Coordinates of N, CA, C and O in Angstrom, one line a residue:
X1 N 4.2 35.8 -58.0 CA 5.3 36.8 -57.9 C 6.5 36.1 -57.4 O 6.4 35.2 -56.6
X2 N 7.7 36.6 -57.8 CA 8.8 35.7 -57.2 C 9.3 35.8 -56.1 O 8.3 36.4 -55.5
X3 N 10.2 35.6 -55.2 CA 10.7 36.1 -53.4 C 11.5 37.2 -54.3 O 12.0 37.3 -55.4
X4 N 11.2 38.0 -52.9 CA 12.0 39.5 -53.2 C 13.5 39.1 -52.1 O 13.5 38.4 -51.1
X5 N 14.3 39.6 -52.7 CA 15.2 39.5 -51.7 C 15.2 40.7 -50.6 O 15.3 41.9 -50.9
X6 N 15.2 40.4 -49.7 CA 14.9 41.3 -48.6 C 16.0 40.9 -47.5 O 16.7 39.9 -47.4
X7 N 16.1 41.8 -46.8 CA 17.0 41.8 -45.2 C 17.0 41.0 -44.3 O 15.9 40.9 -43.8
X8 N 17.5 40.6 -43.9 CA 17.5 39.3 -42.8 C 17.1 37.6 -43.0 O 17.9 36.7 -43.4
X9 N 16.3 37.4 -42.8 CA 16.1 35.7 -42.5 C 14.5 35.4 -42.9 O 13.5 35.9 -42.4
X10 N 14.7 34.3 -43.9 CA 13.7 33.6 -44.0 C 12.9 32.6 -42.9 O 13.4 31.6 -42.7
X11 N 11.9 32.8 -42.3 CA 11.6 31.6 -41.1 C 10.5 30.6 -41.2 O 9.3 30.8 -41.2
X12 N 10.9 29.8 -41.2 CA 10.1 28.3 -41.2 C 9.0 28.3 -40.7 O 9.1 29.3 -39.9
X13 N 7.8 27.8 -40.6 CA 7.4 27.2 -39.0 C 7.7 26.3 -38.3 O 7.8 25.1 -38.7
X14 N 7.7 26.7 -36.8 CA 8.3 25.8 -35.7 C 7.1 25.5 -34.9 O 7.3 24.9 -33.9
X15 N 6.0 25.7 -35.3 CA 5.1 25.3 -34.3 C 4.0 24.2 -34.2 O 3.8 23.7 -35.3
X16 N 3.3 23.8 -33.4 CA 3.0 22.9 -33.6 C 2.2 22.3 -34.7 O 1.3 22.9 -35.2
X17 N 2.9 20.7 -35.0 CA 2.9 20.0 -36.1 C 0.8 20.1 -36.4 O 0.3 20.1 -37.6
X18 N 0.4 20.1 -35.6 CA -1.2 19.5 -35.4 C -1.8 20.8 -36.4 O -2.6 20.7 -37.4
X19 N -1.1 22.2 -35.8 CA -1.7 23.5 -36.5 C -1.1 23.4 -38.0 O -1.5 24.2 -38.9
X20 N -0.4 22.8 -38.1 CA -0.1 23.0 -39.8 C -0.9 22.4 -40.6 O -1.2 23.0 -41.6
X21 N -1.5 21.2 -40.3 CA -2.4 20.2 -41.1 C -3.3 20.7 -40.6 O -4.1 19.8 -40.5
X22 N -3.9 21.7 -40.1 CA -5.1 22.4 -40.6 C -5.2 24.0 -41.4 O -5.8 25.0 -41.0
X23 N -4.4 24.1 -42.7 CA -4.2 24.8 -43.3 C -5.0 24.8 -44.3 O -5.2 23.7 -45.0
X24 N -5.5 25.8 -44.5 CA -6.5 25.8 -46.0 C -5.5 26.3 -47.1 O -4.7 27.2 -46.9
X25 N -5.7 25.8 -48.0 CA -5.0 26.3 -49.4 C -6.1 27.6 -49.8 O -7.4 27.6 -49.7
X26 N -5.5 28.4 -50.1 CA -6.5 30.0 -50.4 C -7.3 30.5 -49.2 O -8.3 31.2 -49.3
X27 N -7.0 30.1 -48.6 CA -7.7 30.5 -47.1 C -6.8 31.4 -46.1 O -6.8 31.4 -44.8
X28 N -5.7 32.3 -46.9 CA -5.0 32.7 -46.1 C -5.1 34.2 -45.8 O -6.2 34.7 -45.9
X29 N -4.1 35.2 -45.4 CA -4.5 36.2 -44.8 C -4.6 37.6 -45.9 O -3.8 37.9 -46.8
X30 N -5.5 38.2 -45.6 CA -5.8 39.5 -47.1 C -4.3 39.9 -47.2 O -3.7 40.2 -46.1
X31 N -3.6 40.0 -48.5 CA -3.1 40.6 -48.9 C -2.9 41.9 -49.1 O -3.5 42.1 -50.2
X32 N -2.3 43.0 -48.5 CA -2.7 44.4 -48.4 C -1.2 44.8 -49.6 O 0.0 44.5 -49.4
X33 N -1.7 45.4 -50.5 CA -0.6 45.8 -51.6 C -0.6 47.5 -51.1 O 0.6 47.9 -51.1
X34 N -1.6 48.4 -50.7 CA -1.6 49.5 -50.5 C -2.8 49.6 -49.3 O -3.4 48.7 -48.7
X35 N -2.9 50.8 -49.1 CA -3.3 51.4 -47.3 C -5.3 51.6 -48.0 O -6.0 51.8 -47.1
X36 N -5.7 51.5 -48.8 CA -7.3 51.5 -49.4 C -7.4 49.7 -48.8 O -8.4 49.4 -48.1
X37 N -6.4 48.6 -49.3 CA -6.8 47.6 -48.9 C -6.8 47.5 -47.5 O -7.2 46.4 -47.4
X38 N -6.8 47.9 -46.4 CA -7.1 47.9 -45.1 C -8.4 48.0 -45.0 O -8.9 47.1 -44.3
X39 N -9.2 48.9 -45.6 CA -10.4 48.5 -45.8 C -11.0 47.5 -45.6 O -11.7 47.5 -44.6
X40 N -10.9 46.6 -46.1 CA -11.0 45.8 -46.2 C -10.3 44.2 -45.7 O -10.5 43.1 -46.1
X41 N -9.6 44.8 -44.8 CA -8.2 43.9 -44.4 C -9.1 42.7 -43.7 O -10.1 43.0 -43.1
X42 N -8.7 41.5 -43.9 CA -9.0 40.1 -43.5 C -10.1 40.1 -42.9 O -10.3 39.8 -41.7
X43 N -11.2 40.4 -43.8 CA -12.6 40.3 -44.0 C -13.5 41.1 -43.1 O -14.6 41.0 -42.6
X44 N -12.5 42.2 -43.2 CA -13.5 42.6 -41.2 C -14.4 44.0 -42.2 O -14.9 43.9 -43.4
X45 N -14.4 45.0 -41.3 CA -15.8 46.0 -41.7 C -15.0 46.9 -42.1 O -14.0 47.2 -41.5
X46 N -15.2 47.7 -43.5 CA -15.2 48.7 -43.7 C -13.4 49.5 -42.7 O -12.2 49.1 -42.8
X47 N -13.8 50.3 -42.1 CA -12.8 51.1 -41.1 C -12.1 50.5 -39.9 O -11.2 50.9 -39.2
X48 N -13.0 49.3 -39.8 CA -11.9 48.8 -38.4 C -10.8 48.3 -38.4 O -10.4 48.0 -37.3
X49 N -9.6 47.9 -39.8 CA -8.8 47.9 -39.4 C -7.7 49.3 -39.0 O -6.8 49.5 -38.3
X50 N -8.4 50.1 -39.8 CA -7.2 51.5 -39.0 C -8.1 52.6 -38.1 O -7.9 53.8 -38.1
X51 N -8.9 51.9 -37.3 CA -9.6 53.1 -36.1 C -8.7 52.7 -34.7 O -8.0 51.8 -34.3
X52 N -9.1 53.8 -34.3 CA -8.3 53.8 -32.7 C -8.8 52.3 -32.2 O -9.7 51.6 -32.6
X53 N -8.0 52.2 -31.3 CA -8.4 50.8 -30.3 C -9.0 50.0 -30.8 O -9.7 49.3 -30.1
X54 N -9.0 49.7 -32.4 CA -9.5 48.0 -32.8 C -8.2 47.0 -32.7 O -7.0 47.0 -32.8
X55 N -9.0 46.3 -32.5 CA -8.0 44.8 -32.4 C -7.2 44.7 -33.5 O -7.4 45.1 -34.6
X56 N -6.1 44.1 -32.8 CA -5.0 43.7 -33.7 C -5.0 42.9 -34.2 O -5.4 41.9 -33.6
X57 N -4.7 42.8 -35.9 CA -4.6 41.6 -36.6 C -3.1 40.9 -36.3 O -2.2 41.4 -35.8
X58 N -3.3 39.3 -36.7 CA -2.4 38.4 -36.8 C -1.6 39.1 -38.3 O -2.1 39.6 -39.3
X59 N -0.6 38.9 -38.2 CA 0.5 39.5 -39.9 C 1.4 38.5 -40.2 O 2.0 38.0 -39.3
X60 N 1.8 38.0 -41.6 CA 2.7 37.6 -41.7 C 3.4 38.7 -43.0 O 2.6 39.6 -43.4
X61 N 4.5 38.8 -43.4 CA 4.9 39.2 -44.7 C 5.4 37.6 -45.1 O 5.8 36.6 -44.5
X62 N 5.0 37.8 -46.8 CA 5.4 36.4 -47.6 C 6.7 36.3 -48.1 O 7.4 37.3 -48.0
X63 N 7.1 35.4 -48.5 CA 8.4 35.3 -49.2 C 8.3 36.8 -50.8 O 9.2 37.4 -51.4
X64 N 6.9 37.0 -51.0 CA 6.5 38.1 -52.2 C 7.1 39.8 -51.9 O 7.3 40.8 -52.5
X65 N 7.2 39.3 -50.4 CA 7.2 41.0 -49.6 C 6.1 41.6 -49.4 O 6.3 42.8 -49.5
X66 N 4.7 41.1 -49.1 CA 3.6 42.0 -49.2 C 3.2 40.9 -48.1 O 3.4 39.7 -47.9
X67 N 2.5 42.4 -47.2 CA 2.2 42.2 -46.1 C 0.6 41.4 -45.7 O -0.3 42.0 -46.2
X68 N 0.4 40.3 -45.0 CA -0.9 39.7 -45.2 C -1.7 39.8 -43.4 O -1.1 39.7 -42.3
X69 N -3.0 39.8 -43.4 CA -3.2 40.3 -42.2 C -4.4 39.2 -42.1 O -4.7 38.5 -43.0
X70 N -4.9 39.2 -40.7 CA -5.6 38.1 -40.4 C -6.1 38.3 -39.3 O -5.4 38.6 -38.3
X71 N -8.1 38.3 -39.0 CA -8.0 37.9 -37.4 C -7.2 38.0 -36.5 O -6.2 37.3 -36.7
X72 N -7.2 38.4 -35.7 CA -6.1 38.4 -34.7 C -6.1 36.8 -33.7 O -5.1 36.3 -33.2
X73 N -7.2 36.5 -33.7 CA -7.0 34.9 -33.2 C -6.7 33.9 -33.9 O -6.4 32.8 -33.5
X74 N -6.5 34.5 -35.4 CA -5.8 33.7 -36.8 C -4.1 33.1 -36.4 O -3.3 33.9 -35.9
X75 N -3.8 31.8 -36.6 CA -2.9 31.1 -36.3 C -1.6 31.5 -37.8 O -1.8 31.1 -38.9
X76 N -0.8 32.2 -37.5 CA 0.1 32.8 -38.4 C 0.2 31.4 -39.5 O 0.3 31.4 -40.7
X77 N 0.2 30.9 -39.0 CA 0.8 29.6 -40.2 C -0.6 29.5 -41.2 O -0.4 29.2 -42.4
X78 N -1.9 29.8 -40.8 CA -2.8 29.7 -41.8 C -2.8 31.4 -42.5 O -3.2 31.6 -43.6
X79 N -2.2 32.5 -41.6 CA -2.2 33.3 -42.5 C -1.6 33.2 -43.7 O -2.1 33.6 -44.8
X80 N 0.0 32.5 -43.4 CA 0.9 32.7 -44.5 C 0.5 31.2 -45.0 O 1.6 30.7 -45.3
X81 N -0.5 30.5 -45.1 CA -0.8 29.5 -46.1 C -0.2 28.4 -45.8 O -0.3 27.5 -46.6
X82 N 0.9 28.2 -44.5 CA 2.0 27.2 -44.2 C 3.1 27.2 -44.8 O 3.8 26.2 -44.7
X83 N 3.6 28.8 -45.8 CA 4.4 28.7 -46.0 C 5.9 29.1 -45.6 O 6.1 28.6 -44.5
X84 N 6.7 29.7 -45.9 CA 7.6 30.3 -44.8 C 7.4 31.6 -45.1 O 6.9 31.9 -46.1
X85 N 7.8 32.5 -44.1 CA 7.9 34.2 -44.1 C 9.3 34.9 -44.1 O 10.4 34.4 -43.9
X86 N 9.0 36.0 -44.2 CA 9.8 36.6 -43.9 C 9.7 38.2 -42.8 O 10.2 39.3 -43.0
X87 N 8.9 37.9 -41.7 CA 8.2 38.8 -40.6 C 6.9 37.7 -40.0 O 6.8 36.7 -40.7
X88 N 6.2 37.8 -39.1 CA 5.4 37.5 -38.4 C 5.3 38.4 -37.1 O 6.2 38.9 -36.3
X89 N 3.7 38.7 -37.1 CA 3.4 39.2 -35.0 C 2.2 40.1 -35.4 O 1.6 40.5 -36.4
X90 N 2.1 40.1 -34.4 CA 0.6 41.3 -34.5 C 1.0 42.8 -35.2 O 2.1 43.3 -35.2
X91 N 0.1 43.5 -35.8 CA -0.2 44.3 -36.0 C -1.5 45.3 -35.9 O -2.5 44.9 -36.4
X92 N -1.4 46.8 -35.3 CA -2.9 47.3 -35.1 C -2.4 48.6 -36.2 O -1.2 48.7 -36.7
X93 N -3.4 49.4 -36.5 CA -3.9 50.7 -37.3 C -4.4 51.7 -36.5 O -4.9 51.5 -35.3
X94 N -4.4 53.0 -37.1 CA -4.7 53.9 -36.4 C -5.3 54.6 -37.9 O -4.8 54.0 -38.9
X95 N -6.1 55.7 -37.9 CA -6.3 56.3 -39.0 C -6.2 58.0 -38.4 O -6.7 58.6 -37.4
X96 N -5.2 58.4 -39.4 CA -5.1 59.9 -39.4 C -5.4 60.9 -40.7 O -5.5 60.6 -41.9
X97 N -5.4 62.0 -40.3 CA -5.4 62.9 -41.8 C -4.8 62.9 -42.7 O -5.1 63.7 -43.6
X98 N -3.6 61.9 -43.0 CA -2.7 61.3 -43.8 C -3.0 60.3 -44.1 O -2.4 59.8 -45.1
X99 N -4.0 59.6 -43.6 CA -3.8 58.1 -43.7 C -3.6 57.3 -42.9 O -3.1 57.9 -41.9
X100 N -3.9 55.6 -42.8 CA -3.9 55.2 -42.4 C -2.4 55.2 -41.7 O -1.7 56.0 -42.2
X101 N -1.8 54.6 -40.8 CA -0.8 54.2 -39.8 C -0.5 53.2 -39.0 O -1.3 52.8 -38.1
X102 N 0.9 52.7 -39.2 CA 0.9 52.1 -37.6 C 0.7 52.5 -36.3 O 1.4 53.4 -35.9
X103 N -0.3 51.9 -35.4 CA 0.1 51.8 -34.0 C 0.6 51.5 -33.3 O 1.2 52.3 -32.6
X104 N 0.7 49.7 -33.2 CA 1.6 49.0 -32.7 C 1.7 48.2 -33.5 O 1.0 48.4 -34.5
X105 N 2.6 47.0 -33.5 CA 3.4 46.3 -34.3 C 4.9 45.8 -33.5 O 5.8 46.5 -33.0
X106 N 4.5 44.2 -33.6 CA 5.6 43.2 -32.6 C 5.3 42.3 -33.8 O 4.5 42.5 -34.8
X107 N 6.4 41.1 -33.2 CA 6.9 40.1 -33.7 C 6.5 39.0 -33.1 O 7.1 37.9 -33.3
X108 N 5.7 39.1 -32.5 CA 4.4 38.0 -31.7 C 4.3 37.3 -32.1 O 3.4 37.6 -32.9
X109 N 4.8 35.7 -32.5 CA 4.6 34.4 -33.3 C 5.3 33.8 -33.0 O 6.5 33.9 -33.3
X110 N 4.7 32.9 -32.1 CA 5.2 31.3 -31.6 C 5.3 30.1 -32.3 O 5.8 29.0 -31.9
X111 N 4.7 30.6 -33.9 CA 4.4 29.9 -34.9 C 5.9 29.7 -35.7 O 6.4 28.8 -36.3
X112 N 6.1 30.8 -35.4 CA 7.3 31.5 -36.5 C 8.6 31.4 -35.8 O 9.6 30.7 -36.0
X113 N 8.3 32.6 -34.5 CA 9.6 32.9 -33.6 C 10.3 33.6 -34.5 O 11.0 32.8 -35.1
X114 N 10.4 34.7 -35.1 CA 11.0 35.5 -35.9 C 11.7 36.5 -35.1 O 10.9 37.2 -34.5
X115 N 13.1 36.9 -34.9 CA 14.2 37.4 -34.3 C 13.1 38.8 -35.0 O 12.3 38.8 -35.9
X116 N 13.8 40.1 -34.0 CA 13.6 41.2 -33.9 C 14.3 42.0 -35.2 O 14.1 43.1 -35.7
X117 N 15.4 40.6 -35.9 CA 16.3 41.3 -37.0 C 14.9 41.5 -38.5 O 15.0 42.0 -39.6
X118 N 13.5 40.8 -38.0 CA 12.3 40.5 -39.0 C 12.4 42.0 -39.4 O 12.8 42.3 -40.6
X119 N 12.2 43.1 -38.5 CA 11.9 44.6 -38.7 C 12.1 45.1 -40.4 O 11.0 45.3 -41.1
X120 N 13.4 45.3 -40.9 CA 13.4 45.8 -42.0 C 12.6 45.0 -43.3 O 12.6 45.5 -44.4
X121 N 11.9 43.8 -43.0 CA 11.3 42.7 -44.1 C 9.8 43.6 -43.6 O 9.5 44.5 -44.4
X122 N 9.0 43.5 -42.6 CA 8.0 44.2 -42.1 C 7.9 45.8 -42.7 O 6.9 46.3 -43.2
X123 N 9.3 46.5 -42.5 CA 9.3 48.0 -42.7 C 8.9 47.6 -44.3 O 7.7 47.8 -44.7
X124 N 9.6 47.1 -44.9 CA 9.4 47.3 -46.6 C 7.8 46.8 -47.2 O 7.3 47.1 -48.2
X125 N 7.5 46.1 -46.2 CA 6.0 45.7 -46.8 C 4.9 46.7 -46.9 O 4.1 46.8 -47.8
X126 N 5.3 47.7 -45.0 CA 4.8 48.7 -44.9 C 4.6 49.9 -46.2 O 3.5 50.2 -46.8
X127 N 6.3 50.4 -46.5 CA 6.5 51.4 -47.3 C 5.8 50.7 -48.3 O 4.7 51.0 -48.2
X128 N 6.0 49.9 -49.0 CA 5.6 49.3 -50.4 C 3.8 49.5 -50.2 O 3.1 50.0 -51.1
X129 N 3.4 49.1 -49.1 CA 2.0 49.6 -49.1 C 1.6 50.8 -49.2 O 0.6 51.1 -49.8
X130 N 2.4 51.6 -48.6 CA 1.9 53.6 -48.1 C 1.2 53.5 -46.8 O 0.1 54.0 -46.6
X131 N 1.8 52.8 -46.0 CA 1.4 52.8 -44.6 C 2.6 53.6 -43.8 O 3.8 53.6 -44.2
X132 N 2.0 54.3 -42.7 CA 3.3 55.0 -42.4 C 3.1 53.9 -41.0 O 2.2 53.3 -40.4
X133 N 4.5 54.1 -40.7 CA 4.6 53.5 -39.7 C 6.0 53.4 -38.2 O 6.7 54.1 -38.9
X134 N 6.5 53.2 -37.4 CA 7.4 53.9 -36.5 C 9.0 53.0 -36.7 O 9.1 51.8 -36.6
X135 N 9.6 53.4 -36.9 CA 11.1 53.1 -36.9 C 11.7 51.7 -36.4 O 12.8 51.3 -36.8
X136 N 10.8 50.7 -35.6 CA 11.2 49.9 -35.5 C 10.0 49.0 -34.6 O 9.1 49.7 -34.0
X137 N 10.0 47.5 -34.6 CA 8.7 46.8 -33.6 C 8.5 48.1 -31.9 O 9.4 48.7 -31.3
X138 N 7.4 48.1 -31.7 CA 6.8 48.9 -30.7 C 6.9 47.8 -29.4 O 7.0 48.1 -28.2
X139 N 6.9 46.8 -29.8 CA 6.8 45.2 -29.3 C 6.9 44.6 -29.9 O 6.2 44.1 -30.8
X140 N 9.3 44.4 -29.1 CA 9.7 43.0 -29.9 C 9.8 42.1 -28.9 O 9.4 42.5 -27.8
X141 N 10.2 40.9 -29.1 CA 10.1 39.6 -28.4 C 11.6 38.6 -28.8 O 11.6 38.1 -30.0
X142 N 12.4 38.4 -28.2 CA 13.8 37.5 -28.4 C 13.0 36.1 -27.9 O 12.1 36.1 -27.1
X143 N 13.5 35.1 -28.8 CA 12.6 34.0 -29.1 C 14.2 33.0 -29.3 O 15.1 33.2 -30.1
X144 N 14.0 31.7 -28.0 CA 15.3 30.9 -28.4 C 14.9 29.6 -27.6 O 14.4 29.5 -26.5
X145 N 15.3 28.5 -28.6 CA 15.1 27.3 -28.3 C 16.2 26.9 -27.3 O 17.3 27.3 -27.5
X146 N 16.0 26.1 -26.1 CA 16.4 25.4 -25.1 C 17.2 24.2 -26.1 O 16.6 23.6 -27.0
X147 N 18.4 23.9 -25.8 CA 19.0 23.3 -26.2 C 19.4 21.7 -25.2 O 19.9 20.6 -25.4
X148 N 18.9 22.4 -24.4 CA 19.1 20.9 -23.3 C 17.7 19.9 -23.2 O 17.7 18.7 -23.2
X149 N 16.3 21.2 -23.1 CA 15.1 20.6 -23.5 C 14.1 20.3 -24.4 O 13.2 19.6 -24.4
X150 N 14.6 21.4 -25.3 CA 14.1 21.6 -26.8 C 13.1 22.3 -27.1 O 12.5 22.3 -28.2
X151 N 12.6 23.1 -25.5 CA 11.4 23.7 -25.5 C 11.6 25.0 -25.9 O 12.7 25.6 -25.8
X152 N 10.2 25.7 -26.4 CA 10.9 27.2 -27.1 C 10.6 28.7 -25.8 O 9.6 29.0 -25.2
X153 N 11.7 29.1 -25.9 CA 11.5 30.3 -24.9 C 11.5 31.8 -25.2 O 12.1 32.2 -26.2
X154 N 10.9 32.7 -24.6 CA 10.6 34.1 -24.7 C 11.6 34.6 -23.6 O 11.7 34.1 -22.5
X155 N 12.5 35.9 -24.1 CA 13.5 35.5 -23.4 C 13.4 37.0 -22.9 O 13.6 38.0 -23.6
X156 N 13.0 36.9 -21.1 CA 12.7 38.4 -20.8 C 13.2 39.0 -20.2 O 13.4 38.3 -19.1
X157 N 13.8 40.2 -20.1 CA 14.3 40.8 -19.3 C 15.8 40.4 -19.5 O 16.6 40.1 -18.5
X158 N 16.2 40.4 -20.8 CA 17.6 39.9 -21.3 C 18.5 38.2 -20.4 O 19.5 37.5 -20.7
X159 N 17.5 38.2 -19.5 CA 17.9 36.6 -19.2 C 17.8 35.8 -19.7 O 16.7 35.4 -19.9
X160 N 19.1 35.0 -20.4 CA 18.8 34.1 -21.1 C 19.0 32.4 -20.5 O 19.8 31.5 -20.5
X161 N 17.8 32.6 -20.0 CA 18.0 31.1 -19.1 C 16.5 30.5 -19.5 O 15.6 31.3 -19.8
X162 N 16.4 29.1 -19.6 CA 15.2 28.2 -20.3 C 14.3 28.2 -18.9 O 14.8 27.7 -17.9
X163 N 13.0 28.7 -18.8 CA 12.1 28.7 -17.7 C 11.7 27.1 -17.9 O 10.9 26.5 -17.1
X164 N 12.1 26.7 -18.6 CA 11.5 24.9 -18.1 C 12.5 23.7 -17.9 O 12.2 22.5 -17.8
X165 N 14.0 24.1 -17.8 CA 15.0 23.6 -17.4 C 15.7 24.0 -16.6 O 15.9 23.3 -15.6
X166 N 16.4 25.4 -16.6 CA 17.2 26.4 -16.4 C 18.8 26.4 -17.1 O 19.8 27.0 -16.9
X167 N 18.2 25.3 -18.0 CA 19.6 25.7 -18.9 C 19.6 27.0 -19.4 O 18.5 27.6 -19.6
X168 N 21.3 27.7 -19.6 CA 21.4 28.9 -20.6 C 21.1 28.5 -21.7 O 21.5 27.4 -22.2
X169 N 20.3 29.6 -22.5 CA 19.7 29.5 -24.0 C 21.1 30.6 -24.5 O 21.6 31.7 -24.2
X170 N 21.2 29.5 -25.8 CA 22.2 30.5 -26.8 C 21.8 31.9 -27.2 O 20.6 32.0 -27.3
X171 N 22.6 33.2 -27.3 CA 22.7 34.6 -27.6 C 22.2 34.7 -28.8 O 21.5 35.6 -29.1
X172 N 22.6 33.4 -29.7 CA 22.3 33.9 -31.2 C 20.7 33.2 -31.7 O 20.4 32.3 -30.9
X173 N 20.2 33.2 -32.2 CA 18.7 32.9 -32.8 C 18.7 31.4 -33.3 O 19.3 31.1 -34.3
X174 N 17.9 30.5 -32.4 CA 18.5 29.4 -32.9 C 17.3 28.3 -33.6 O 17.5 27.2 -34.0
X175 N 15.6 29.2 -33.5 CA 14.8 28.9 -33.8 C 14.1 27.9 -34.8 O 13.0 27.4 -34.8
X176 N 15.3 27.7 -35.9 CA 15.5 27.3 -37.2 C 16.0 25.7 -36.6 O 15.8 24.8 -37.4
X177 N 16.5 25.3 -35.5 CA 17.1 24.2 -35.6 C 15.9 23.3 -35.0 O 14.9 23.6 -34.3
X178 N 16.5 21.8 -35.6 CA 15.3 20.9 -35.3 C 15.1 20.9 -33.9 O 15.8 21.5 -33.1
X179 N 13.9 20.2 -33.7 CA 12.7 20.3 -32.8 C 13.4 18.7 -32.0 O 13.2 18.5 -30.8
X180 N 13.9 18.0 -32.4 CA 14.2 16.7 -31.5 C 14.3 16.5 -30.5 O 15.1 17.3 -29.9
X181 N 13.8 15.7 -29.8 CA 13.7 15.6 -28.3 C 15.7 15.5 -27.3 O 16.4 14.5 -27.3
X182 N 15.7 16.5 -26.8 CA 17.3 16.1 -26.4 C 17.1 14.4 -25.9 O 16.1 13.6 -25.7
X183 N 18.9 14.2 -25.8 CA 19.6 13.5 -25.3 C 18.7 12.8 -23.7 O 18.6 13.4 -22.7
X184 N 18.3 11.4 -23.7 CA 18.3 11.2 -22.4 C 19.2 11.7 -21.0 O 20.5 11.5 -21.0
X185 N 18.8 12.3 -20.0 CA 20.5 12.4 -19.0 C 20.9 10.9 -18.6 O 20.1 10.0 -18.8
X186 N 21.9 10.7 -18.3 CA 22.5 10.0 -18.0 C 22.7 9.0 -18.6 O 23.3 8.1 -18.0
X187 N 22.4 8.8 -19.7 CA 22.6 7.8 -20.7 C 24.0 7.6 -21.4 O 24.2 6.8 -22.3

């Protein structure tokens, strides 16, 4: 299927190099086109992906727009096959007299680091499935690389300072830029 054009940002993976070279080709996360494939979702039983309190799967959406789900100990980069997305983070289910549902749903990927702007790529995978689901991540996460030490940060409580340098981390999403080891100091 071809990339859909969708809202916001395409994202790479940024994570580590070791987890990529263990990617299986067709080894990646069930593809759910509609809310019957939960059923069935990334190989588990019958009903547990949309019953109360089961575990959350790992999610990516593809460059296709269709939403892929995985183990929840599943390493996003083997869900989406190593390739790029457009959404990444956990996702859980609930099952109601309508159907299946979101419960919760974040942008959880260290793999990815996908800005909170992922939401409308995730919403459309949802609708496109017949999953209903809540207005926006239940649990988002601001995700920004240290530019002084190149390490990646979770940025909480709106402070934007690097917990392993205390450099300030840039406002804007900078996730996408290379991984290179900064500048010696004093050199």
């Amino acid at each position: 299927m071809a990339p859909v054009t969708a809202p916001g940002r395409r994202y790479a993976y940024v994570g580590p190099p070791d987890l990529r070279r263990t990617v299986v080709d067709g080894a990646g996360g069930g593809v759910i086109r509609s809310a019957t494939d939960l059923d069935g979702a990334a190989g588990g039983d019958g009903g547990a992906a949309a019953d109360d309190g089961g575990e959350p799967f790992t999610y990516v959406v593809g460059l296709d727009g269709l939403l892929r789900l995985a183990p929840r100990r599943s390493e996003h980069v083997a869900c989406a096959e190593g390739q790029d997305v457009l959404g990444a983070g956990e996702i859980s289910f609930r099952r109601t007299p309508d159907g299946p549902q979101v419960h919760e749903v974040s942008n959880q990927s260290t793999g990815y680091c996908p800005d909170p702007d992922s939401w409308p790529a995730v919403a459309a995978a949802l609708d496109r499935a017949g999953i209903a689901r809540p207005d926006g991540f239940t649990h988002a996460l601001v995700f920004r690389r240290c530019e002084g030490c190149g390490e990646h940060n979770v940025v909480r409580e709106a402070v934007f300072v690097c917990v392993f340098c205390d450099e300030d981390l840039p406002s804007a999403w900078n996730m996408a830029a290379s991984r290179q080891p900064p500048p010696a100091r004093g050199s």
